[in-house]
Coordinates of C-alpha atoms in Angstrom, one line a residue:
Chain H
X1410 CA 118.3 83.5 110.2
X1411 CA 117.2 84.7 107.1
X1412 CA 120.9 85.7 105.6
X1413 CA 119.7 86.8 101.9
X1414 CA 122.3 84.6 100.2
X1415 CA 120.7 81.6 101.5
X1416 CA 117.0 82.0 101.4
X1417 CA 114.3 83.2 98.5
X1418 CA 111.1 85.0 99.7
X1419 CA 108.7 84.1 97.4
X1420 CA 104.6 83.7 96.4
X1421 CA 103.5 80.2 95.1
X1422 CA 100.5 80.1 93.5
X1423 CA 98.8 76.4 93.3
X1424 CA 95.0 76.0 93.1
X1425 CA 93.5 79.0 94.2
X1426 CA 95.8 79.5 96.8
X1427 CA 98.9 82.0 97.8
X1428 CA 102.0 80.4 99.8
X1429 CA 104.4 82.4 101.1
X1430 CA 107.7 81.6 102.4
X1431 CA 111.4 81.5 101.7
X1432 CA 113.3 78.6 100.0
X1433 CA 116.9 77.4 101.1
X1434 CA 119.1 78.4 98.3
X1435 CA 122.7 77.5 99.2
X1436 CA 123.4 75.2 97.2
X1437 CA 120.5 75.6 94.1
X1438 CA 119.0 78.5 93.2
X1439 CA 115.7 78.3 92.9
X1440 CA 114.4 77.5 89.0
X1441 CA 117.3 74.7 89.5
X1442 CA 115.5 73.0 92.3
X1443 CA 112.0 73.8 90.5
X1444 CA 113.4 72.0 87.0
X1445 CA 115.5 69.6 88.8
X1446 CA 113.7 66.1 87.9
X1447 CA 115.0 63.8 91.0
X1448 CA 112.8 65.6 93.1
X1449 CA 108.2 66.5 92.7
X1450 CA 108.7 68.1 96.1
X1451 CA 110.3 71.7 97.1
X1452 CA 110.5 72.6 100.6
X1453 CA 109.2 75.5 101.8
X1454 CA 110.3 77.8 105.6
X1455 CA 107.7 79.6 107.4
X1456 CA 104.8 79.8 104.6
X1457 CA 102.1 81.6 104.8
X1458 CA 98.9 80.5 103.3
X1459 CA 96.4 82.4 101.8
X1460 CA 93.3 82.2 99.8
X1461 CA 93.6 83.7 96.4
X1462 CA 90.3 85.4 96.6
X1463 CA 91.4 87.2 99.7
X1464 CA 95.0 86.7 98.9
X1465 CA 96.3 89.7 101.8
X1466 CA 94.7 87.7 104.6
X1467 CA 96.7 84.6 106.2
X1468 CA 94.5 81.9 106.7
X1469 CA 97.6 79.4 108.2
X1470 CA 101.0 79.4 108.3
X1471 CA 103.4 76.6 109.1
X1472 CA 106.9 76.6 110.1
X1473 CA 107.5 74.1 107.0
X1474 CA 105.3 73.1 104.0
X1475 CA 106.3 70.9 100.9
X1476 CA 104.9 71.7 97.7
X1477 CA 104.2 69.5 95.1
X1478 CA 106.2 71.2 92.3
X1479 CA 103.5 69.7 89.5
X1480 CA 100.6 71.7 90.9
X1481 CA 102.5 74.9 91.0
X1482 CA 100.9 77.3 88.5
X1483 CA 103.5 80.1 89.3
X1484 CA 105.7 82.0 91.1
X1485 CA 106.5 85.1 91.9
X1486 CA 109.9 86.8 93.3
X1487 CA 111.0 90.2 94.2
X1488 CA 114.3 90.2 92.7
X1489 CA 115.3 88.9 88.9
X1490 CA 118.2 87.3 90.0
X1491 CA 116.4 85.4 92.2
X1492 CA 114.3 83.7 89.0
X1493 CA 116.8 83.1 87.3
X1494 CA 119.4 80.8 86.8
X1495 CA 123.2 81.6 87.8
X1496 CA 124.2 81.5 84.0
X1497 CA 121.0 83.6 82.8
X1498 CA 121.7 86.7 85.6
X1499 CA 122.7 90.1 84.3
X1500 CA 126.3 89.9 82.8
X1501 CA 125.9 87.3 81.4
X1502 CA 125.9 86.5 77.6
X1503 CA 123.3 85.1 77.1
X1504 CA 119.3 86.5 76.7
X1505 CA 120.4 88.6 74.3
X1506 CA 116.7 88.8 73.0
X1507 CA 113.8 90.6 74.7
X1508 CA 110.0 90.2 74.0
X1509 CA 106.9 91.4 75.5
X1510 CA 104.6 88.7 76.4
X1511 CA 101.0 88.1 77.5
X1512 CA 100.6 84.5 79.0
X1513 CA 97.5 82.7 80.7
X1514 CA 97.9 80.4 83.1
X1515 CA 94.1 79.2 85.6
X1516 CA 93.3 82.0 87.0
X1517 CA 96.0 84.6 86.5
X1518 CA 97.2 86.6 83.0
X1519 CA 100.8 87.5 83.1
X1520 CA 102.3 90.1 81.4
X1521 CA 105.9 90.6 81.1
X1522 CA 109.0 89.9 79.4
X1523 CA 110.3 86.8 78.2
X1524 CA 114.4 87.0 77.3
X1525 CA 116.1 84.4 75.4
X1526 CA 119.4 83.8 73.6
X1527 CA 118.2 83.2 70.2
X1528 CA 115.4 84.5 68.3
X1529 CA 111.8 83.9 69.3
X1530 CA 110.7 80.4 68.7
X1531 CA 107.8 79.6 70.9
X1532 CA 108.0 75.7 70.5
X1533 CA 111.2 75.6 72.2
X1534 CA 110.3 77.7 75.1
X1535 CA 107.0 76.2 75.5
X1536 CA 108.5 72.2 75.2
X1537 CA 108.5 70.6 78.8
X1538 CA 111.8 68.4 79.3
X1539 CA 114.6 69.5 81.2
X1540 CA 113.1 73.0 82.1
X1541 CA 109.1 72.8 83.7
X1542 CA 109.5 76.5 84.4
X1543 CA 109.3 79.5 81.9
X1544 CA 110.8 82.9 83.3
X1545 CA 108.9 86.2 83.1
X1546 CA 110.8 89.1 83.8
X1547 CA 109.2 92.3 85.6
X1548 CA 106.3 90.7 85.3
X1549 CA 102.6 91.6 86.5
X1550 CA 100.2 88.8 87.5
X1551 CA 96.3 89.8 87.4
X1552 CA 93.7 87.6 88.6
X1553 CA 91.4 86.4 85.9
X1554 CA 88.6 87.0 88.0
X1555 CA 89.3 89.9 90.1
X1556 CA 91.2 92.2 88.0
X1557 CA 92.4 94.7 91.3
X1558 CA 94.3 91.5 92.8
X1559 CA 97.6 91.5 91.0
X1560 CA 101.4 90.5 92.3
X1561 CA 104.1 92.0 90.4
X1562 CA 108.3 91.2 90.7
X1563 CA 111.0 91.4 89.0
X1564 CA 110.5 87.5 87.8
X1565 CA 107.5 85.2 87.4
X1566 CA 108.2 81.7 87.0
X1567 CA 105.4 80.1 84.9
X1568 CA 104.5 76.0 85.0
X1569 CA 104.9 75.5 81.8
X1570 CA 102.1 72.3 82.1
X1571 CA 100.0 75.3 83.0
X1572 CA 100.2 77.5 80.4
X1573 CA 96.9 78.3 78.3
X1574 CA 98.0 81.1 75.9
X1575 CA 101.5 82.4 75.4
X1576 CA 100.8 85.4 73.0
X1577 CA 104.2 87.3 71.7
X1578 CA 104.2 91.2 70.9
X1579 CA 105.2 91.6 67.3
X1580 CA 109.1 92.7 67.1
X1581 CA 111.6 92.4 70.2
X1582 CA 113.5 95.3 72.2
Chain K
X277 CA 113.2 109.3 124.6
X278 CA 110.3 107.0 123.2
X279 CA 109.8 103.8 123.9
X280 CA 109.4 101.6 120.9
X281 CA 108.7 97.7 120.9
X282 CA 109.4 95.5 118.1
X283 CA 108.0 92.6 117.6
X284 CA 110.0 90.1 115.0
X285 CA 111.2 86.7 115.1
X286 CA 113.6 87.1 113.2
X287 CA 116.9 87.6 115.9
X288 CA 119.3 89.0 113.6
X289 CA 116.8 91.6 112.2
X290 CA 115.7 92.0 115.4
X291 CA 119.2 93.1 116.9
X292 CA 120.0 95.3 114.3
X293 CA 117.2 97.7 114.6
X294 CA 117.7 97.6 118.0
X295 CA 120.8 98.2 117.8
X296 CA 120.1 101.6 114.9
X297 CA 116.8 102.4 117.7
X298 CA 119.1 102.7 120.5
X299 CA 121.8 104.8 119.1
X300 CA 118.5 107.1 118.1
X301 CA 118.4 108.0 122.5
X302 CA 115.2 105.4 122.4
X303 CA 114.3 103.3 124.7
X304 CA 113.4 99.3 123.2
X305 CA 111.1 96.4 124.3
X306 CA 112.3 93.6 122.3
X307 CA 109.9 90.2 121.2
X308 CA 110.6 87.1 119.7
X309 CA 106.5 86.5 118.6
X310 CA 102.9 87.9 118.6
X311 CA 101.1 86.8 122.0
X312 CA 104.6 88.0 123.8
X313 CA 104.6 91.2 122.0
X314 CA 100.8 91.5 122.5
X315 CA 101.1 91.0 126.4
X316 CA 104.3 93.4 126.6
X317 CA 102.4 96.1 124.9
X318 CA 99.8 96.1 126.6
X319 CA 101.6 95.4 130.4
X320 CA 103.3 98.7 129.6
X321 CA 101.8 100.3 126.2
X322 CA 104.8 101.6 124.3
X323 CA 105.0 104.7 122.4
X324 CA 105.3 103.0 118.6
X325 CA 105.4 99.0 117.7
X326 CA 107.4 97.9 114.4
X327 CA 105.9 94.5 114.0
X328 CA 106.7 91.8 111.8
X329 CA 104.0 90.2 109.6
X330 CA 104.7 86.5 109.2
X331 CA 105.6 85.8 112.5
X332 CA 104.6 81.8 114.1
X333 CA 101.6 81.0 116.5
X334 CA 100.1 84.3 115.7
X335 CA 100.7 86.8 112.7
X336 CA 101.1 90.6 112.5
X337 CA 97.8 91.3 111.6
X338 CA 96.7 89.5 114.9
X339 CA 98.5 91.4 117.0
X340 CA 97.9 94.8 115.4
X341 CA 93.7 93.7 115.3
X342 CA 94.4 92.8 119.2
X343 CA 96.0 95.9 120.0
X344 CA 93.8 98.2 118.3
X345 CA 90.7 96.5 120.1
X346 CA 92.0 97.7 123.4
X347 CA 91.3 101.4 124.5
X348 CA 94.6 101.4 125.8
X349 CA 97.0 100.3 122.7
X350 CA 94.3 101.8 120.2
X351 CA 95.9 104.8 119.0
X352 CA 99.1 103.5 119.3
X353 CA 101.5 104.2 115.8
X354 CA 102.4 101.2 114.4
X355 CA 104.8 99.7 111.1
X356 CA 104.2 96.7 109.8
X357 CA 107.1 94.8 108.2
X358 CA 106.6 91.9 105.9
X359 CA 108.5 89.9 102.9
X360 CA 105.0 89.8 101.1
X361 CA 105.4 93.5 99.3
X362 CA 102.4 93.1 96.9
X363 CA 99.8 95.6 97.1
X364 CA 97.3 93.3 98.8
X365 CA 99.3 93.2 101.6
X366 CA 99.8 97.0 102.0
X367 CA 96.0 96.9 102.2
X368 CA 95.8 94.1 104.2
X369 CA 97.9 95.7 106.7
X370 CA 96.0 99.2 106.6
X371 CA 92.9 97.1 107.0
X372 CA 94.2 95.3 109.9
X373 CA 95.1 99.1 111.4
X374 CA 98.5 99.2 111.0
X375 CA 99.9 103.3 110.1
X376 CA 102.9 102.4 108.0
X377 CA 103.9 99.7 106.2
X378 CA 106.6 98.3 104.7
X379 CA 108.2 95.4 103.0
X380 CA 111.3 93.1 103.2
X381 CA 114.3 93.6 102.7
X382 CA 114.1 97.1 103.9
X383 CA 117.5 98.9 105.0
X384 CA 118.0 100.4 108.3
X385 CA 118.2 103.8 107.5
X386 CA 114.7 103.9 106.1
X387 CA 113.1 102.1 108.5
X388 CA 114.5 104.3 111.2
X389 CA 112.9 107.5 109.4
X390 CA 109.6 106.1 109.3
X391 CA 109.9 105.3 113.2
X392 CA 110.8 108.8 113.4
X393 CA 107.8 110.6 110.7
X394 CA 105.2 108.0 113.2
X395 CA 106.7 109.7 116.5
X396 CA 106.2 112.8 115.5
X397 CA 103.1 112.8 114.8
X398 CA 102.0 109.8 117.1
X399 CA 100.5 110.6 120.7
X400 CA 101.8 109.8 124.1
X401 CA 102.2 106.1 125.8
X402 CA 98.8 104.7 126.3
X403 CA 97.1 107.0 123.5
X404 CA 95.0 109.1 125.7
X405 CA 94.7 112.4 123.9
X406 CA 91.2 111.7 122.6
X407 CA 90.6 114.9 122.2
X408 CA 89.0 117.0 120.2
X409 CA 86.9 116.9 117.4
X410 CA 86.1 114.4 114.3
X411 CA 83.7 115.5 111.6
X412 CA 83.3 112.8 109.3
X413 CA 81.9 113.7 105.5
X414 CA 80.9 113.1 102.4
X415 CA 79.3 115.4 100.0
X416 CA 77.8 112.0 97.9
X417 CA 74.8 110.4 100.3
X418 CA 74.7 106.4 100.4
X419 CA 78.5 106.1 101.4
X420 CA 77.9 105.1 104.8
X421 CA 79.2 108.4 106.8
X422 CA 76.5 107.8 109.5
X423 CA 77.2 104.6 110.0
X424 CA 80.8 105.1 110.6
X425 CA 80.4 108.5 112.8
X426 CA 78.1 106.2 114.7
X427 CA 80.6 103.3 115.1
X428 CA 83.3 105.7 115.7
X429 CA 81.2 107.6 118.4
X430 CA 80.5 104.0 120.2
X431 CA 84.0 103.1 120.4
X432 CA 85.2 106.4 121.0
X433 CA 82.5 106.4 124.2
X434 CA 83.9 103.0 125.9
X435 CA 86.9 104.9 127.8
X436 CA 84.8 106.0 130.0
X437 CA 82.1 108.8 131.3
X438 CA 81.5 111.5 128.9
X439 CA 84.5 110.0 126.7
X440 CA 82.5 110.6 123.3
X441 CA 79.4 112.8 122.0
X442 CA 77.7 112.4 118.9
X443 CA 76.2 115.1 116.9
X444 CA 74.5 114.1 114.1
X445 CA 73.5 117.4 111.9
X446 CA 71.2 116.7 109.3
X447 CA 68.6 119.0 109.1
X448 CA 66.8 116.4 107.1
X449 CA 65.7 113.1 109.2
X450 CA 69.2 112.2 110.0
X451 CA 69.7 108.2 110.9
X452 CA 72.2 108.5 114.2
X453 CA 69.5 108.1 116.6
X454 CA 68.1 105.7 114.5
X455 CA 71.2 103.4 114.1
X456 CA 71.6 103.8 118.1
X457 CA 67.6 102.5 118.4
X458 CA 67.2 105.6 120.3
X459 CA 64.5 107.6 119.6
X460 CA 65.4 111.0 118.2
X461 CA 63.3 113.4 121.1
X462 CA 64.5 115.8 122.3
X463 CA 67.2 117.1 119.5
X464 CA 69.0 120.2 118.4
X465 CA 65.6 121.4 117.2
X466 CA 64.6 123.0 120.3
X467 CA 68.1 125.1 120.6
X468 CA 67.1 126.6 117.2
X469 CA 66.2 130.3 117.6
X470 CA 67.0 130.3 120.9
X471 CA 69.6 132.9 121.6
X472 CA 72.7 132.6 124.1
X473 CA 72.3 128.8 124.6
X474 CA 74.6 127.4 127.2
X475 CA 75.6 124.1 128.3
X476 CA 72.2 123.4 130.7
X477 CA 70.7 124.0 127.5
X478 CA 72.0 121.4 125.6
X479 CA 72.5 118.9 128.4
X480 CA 68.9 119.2 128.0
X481 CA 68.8 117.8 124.6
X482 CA 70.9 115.3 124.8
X483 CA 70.1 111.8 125.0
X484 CA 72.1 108.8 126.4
X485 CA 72.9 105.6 124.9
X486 CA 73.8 102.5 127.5
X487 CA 76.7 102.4 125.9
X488 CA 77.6 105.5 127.7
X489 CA 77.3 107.5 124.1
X490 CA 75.5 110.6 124.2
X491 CA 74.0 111.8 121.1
X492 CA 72.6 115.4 119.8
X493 CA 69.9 114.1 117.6
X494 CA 68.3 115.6 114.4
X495 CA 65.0 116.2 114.4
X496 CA 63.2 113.6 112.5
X497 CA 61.1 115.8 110.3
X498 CA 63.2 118.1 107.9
X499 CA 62.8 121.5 108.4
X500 CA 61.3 122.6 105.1
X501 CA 61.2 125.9 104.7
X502 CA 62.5 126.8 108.0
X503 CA 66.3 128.0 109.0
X504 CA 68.1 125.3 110.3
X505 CA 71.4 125.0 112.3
X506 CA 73.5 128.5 111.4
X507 CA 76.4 128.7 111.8
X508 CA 77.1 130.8 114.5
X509 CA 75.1 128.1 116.2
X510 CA 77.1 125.0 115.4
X511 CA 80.0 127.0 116.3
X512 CA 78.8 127.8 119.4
X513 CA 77.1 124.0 120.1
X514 CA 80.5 122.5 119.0
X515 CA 82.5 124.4 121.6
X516 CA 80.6 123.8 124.1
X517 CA 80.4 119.9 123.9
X518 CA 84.4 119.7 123.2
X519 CA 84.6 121.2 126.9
X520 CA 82.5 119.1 128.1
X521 CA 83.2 115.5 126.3
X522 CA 86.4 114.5 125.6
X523 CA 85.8 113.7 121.8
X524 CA 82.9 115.1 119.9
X525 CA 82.2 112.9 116.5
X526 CA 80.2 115.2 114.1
X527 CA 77.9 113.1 111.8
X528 CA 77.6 115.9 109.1
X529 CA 74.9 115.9 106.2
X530 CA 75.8 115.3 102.5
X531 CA 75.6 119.3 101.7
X532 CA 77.9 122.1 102.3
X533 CA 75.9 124.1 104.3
X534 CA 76.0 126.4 107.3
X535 CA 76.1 123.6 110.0
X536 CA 78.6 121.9 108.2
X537 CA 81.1 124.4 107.0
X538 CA 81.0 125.4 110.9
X539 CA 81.8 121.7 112.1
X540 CA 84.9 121.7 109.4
X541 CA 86.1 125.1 110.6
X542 CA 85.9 123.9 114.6
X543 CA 87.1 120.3 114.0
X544 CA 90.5 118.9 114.3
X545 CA 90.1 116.2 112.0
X546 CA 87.5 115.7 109.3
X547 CA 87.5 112.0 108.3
X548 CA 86.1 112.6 104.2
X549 CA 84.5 108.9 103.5
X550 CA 84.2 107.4 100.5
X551 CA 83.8 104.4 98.7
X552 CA 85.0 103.3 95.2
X553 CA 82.4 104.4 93.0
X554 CA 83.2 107.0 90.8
X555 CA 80.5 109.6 91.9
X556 CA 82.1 109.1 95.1
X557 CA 85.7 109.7 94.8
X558 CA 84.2 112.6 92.3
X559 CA 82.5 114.5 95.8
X560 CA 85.7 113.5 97.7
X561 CA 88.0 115.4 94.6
X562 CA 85.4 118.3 94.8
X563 CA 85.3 118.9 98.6
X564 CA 89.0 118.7 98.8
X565 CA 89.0 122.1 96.6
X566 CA 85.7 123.6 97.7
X567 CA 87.4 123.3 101.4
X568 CA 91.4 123.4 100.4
X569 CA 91.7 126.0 103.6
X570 CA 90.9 123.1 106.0
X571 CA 93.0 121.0 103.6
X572 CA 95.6 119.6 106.4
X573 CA 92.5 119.0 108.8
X574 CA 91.2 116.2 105.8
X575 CA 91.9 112.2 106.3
X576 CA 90.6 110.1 103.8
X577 CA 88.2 107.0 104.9
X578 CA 87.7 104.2 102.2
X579 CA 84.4 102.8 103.2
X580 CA 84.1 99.2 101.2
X581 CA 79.5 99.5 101.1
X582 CA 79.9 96.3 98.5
X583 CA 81.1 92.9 98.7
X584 CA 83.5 91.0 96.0
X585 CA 86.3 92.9 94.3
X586 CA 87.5 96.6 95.0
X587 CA 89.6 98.3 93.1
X588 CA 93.2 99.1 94.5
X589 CA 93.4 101.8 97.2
X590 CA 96.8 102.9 95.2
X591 CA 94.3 104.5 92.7
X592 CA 92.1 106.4 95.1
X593 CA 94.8 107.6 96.7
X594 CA 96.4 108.8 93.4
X595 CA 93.1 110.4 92.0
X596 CA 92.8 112.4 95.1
X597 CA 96.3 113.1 95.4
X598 CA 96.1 111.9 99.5
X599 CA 96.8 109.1 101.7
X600 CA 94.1 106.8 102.6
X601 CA 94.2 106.5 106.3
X602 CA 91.6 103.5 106.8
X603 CA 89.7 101.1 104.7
X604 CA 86.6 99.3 106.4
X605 CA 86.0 96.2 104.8
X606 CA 82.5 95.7 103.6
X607 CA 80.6 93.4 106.4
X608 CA 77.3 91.6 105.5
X609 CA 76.3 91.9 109.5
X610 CA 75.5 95.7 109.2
X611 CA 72.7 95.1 107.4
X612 CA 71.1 93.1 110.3
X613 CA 72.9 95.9 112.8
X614 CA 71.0 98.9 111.0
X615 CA 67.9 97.0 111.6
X616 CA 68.1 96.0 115.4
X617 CA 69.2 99.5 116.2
X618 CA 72.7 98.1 117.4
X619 CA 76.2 99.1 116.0
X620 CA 78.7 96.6 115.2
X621 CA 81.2 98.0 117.0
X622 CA 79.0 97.5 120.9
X623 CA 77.3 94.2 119.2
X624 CA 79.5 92.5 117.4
X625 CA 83.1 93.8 118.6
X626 CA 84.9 91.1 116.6
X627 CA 83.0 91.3 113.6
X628 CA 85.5 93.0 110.3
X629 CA 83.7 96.5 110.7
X630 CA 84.0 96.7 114.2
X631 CA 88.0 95.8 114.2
X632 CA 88.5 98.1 111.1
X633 CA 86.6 101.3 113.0
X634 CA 88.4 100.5 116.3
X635 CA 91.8 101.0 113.7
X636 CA 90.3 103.8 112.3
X637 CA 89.6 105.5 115.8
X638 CA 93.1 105.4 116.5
X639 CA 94.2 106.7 113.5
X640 CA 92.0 109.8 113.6
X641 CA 92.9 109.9 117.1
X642 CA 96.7 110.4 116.4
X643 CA 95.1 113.5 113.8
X644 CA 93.4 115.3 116.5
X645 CA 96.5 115.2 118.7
X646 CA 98.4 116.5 115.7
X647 CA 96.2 119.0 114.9
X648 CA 95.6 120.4 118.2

């Protein structure tokens, strides 16, 4: 059932509240299906629903849940590979460019690392259009309000709609 | 051979650790969900449970809450699995009562160790070596150790007659008899000074609970300038109710004294509570060396005594360089329980503190069969 070539665990975060399930990647990984315009919705398998202020206990779960893709602050996955798309994975060419970042988003500061191809220029990583979703890599997430709650992984997808403050370390590694 | 149940919905997962169990000479009990799994463990308790977390109609948590609540499945070693791998949920899971945890995707081979550590050190089918005794401690006051030595006791005490005793061994108004709604007459006061005491004689000062708990009270005056429990008489008291109840819980005072160093020495396990504050965990850090001899005897408690945030367990267990065994979640009810006279865990056996000490219970439980 849960063959890891086909499915993404993963934590949504929308409004105060932690989702957890696995998305059907076959045939999209999954920041292709979160930017992909023809659809608001992503489906989710067996989620798990939890309040953010007690974000370890499940307060429902649901064999299948549909998320509206606008309202989702973030996301978190285990594996890098799984936040990124096929073209940006390790081996690749591209991302060339590393920088530390410190991001807001309602009720979570991210910290992480933001890779791109070129050098830094915030205006184009922050414009919406064809991508919604901004990739944070080994990121942690802390909860504004309750700094011991935090989520880590190797990415964090960001709603870009979201985004507060997107502050950028000074240099690059 | 054990017998090991695992409890997943996930069939392919499922067969393969079956499959890397079996080969291992154990025996399996295999289960598709959480009120099956439930009902299989406790039709025929198991010796260890792997259990999946996110599981349909009821989750992990449920199932390890339902199987800790029952005398017969509440010592029993269990691993949780689950594909949420943040730190909440390894607390969640410790709070629910589970002994091990461990997140998705985990390979075979490591799993199958950690079934292995759990059975060596876990108790028989059924968890009936409640044995023993439990000193819990703390050498900062205000961190709860009555109320969880009482909690314990009452738990401890519904398997059945003369299944728990309760010493509490201030010397300076202790609070067990009060938190029991018993009145505190007689206590260990009248053994003091009194030479070759033997079980008649403290019979004699015991009192009864209708719970079935007995309890040694203090006395409720402090003994000011007077010699109080020594510790050739602890040792002796001790001994005497471990043959005669089949746990003794030791509710010892916020000072190294006599009494107490003789409780650490006789016990099997000594529960050391704290809570996150940093005078706390400074006590817990300091006892740990004053008593390092006794070191392996030491489980560390996490008593939440305040709502809203708490700091991550990771980082009490780092400062004190141990493994927390149990966290009991702060619950608003035990202020009312303090003031009826009535523990959570006989009034209120659902609420949070009464779930997390039945956990806890276990867990110690699985110490004093290790350490005996």
């Amino acid at each position: 059932m849960q063959d890891s070539g086909l499915w993404v665990v993963a934590d949504f975060f929308a409004h105060d509240y932690r989702i957890s399930g696995r998305v059907h990647v076959r045939y999209s990984k999954l920041p292709a299906q979160l930017n992909d315009t023809n659809t608001s919705f992503l489906q989710l398998e067996d989620a798990y629903v939890s309040n953010i202020l007690r974000p370890g206990d499940i307060v429902a779960s649901y064999t299948t849940a549909i998320l509206d893709k606008r309202h989702i602050t973030a996301i978190v996955v285990a594996r890098q590979e799984d936040g990124l798309l096929k073209e940006y994975t390790y081996g690749s060419y591209l991302g060339t460019y590393l920088h530390r970042v410190f991001v807001t988003v309602p009720s979570f500061e991210i910290r992480g690392h933001l890779r791109l191809s070129s050098r830094m220029d915030l205006r184009t990583v922050l414009t919406t259009g064809t991508d919604n979703f901004v990739v944070i890599l080994d990121g942690e997430m802390k909860a504004a309000v309750r700094p011991d709650v935090t989520f880590s992984g190797g990415a964090i997808l960001l709603n870009k709609e979201y985004i507060g403050a997107f502050c950028v370390e000074k240099g690059e590694e | 051979m054990a017998k090991i149940l695992l409890i997943d919905d996930d069939s392919e997962f499922l067969d393969m650790i079956n499959l890397v169990i079996r080969r291992g000479g154990h025996e399996t009990v295999l289960s598709a969900d959480g009120p099956d799994g439930l009902a299989k463990a406790l039709a025929d308790p198991p010796d260890l449970a792997v259990i999946d977390v996110m599981m349909p109609d009821m989750t992990g948590y449920e199932v390890v809450r339902k199987l800790r609540a029952n005398p017969a499945t509440a010592s029993l070693p269990i691993i949780i699995l689950t594909a949420r791998g943040q730190p909440v949920d390894r607390q969640a899971a410790l709070e629910a009562g589970a002994d091990d945890y461990m997140s998705k995707p985990v390979t075979m081979a490591e799993l199958y160790e950690r079934v292995k550590v759990l059975l060596a050190k876990g108790t028989s089918a059924g968890g009936s070596l409640l044995k023993g005794s439990l000193v819990m401690l703390s050498l900062r006051g205000g961190v709860g150790v009555t109320t969880l030595a009482v909690n314990l006791a009452a738990t401890l005490a519904q398997a059945g007659d003369k299944a728990a005793c309760l010493v509490d061994l201030c010397s300076s108004s202790g609070h067990a008899a009060l938190q029991l709604g018993l009145r505190p007459d007689p206590n260990w006061s009248g053994l003091v000074g009194v030479g070759g005491f033997d079980v008649t004689a403290i019979d004699a000062h015991l009192l009864q609970h209708s719970s079935g708990l007995h309890l040694l009270a203090s006395p409720i005056f402090p003994f000011v300038g007077r010699q109080g429990i020594s510790r050739p008489m602890a040792q002796t008291m001790l001994n005497i109710l471990q043959q005669e109840f089949s746990v003794v819980v030791v509710d010892a005072p916020s000072v190294l004294d006599e009494a107490t160093a003789a409780a650490v020495e006789v016990a099997s396990v000594v529960g050391l509570v704290v809570t996150a504050e940093a005078p706390s965990i400074q006590a817990a850090v300091g006892t740990l060396r004053a008593l390092k001899r006794w070191l392996p005897k030491f489980h560390v408690i996490l008593n939440q005594v305040s709502p809203g945030p708490q700091p991550p367990v990771k980082a009490i267990e780092q400062t004190l360089r141990r493994p927390v065994v149990g966290v009991i979640p702060f619950d608003s009810a035990q202020v009312q329980a303090l003031a009826q006279g009535s523990p959570l865990a006989l009034s209120d056996p659902e609420s949070v503190m009464a779930q997390a000490v039945r956990g806890l219970a276990g867990k110690l439980a699985q110490g004093v069969a290790a350490g005996q």
